[in-house]
Coordinates of C-alpha atoms in Angstrom, one line a residue:
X1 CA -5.4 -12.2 -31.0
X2 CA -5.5 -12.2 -27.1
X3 CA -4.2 -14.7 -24.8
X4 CA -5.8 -14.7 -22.1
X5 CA -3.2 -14.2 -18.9
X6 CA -1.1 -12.5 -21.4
X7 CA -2.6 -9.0 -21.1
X8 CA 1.1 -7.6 -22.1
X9 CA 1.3 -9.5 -25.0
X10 CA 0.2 -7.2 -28.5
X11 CA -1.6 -8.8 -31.4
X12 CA 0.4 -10.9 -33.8
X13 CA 1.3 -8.9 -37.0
X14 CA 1.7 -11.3 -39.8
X15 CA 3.6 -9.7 -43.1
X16 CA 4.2 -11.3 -46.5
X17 CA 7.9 -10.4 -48.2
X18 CA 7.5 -12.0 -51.7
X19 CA 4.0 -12.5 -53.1
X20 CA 4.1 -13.9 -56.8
X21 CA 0.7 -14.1 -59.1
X22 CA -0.4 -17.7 -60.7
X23 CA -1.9 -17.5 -63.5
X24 CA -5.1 -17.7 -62.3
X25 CA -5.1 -14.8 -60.6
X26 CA -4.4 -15.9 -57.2
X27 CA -1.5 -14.8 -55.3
X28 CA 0.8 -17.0 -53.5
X29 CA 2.7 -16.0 -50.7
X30 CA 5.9 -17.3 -50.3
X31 CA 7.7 -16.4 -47.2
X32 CA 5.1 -15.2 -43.6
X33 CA 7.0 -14.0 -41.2
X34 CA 4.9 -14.1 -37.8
X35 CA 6.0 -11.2 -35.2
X36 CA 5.2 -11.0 -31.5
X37 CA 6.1 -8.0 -29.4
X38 CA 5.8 -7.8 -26.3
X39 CA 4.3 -4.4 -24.6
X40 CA 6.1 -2.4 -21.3
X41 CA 4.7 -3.9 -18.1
X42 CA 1.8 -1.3 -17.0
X43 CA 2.6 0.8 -14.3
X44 CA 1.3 1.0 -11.0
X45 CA -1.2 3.4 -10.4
X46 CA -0.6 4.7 -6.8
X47 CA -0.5 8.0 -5.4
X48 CA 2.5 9.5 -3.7
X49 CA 0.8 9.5 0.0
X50 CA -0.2 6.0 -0.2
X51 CA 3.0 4.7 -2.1
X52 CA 4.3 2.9 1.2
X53 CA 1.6 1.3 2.6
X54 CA 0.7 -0.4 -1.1
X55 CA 3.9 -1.4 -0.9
X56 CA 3.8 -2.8 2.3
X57 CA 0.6 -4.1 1.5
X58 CA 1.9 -6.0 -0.9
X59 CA 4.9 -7.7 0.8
X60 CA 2.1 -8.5 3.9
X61 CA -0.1 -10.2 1.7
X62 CA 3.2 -12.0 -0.4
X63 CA 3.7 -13.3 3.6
X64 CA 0.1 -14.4 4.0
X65 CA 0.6 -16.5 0.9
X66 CA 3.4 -18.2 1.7
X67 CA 2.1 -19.4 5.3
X68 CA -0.8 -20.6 3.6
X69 CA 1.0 -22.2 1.1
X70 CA 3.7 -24.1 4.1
X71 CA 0.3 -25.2 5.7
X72 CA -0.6 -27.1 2.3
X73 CA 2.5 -28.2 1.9
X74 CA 2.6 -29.7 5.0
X75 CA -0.7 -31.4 5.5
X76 CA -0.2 -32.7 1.5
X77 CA 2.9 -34.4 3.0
X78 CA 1.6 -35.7 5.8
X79 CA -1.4 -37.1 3.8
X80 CA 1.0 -38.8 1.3
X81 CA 2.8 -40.3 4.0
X82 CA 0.1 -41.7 6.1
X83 CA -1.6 -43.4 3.1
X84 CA 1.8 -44.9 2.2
X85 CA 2.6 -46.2 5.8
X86 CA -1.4 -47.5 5.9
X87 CA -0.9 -49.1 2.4
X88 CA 2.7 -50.6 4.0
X89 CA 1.8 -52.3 7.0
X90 CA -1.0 -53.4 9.5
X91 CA -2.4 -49.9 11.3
X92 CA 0.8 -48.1 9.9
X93 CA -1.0 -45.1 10.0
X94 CA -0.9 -45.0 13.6
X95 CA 1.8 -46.4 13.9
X96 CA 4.6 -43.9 11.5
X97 CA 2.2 -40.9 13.0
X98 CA 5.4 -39.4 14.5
X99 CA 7.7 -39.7 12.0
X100 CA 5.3 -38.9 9.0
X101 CA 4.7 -35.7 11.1
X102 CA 8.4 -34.6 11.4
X103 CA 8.5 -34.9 7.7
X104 CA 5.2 -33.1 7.0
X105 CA 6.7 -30.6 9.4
X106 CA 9.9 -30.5 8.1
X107 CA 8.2 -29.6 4.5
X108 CA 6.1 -26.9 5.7
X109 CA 9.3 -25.1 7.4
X110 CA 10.8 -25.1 4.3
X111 CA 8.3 -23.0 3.0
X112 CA 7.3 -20.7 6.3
X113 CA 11.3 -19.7 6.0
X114 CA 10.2 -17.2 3.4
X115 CA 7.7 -15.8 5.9
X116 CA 10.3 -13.4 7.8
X117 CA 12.1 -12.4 4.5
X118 CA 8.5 -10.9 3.4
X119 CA 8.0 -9.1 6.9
X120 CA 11.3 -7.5 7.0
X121 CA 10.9 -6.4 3.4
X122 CA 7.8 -4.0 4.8
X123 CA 9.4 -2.7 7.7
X124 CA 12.9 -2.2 6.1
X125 CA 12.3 1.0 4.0
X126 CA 14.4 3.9 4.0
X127 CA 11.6 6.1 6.1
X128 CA 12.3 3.2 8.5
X129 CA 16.0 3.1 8.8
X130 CA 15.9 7.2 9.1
X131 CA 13.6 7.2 11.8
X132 CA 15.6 4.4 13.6
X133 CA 19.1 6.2 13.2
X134 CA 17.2 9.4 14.5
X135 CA 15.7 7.7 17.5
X136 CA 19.5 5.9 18.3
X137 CA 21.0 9.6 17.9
X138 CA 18.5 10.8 20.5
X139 CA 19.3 7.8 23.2
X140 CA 23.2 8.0 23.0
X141 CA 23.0 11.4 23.4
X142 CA 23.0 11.7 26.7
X143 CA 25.4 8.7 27.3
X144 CA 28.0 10.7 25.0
X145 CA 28.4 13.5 27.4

């Protein structure tokens, strides 16, 4: 049996421990004990040269995601605000427009602070950090005289 969106998950094995015979000739089971494993995660399948850039294609697109996802969060709570000030009071959709902003605003912050996390995940790799220290080496060089 396969679940789907559970591509690690291996088919259930069901085993019977004590089976007994009825006189009639059927046999009764009376203990099933239902098993579930669960497979490795799959690995990756990326060459050596192009190991870094998936990688950093990855954490780009995770940052993508979550800007997209602080623009919905935002506008949904700017939305749910405007129809509550509208439902509140006369024109209190024009009215609250500022402060149902900051709030929309203040949501969609919350969730674009995960933005520079995912950028600094791609540029800080150990190639990186060794090409930085060797380029630093090279400019004190000449002050350290």
């Amino acid at each position: 049996m396969s679940i789907p969106g559970k591509e690690g998950m291996s088919q259930t094995a069901v085993t019977v421990e004590r089976t007994t015979t009825s006189g009639g000739g059927q046999m009764v089971a009376s203990d099933v004990v239902v098993e579930r494993t669960l497979e490795g995660k799959r690995k990756r399948k990326t060459g050596k040269g192009l190991k870094n850039l998936d990688r950093a294609h990855d954490n780009v697109s995770r940052a993508l995601e979550h800007l997209s996802a602080a623009v919905s969060d935002g506008l949904l709570t700017y939305r749910k605000e405007q129809k509550r000030s509208a439902e509140k009071k006369k024109d209190g959709a024009l009215r609250d427009v500022m402060r149902n902003s900051g709030k929309a605003m203040s949501d969609g912050l919350k969730t674009l602070s995960k933005v520079p996390r995912d950028i600094s995940r791609t540029v800080d790799t150990k190639p990186n950090r060794k090409q930085v220290r060797a380029v630093a080496r090279f400019l004190a060089w000449p002050l350290g005289r």
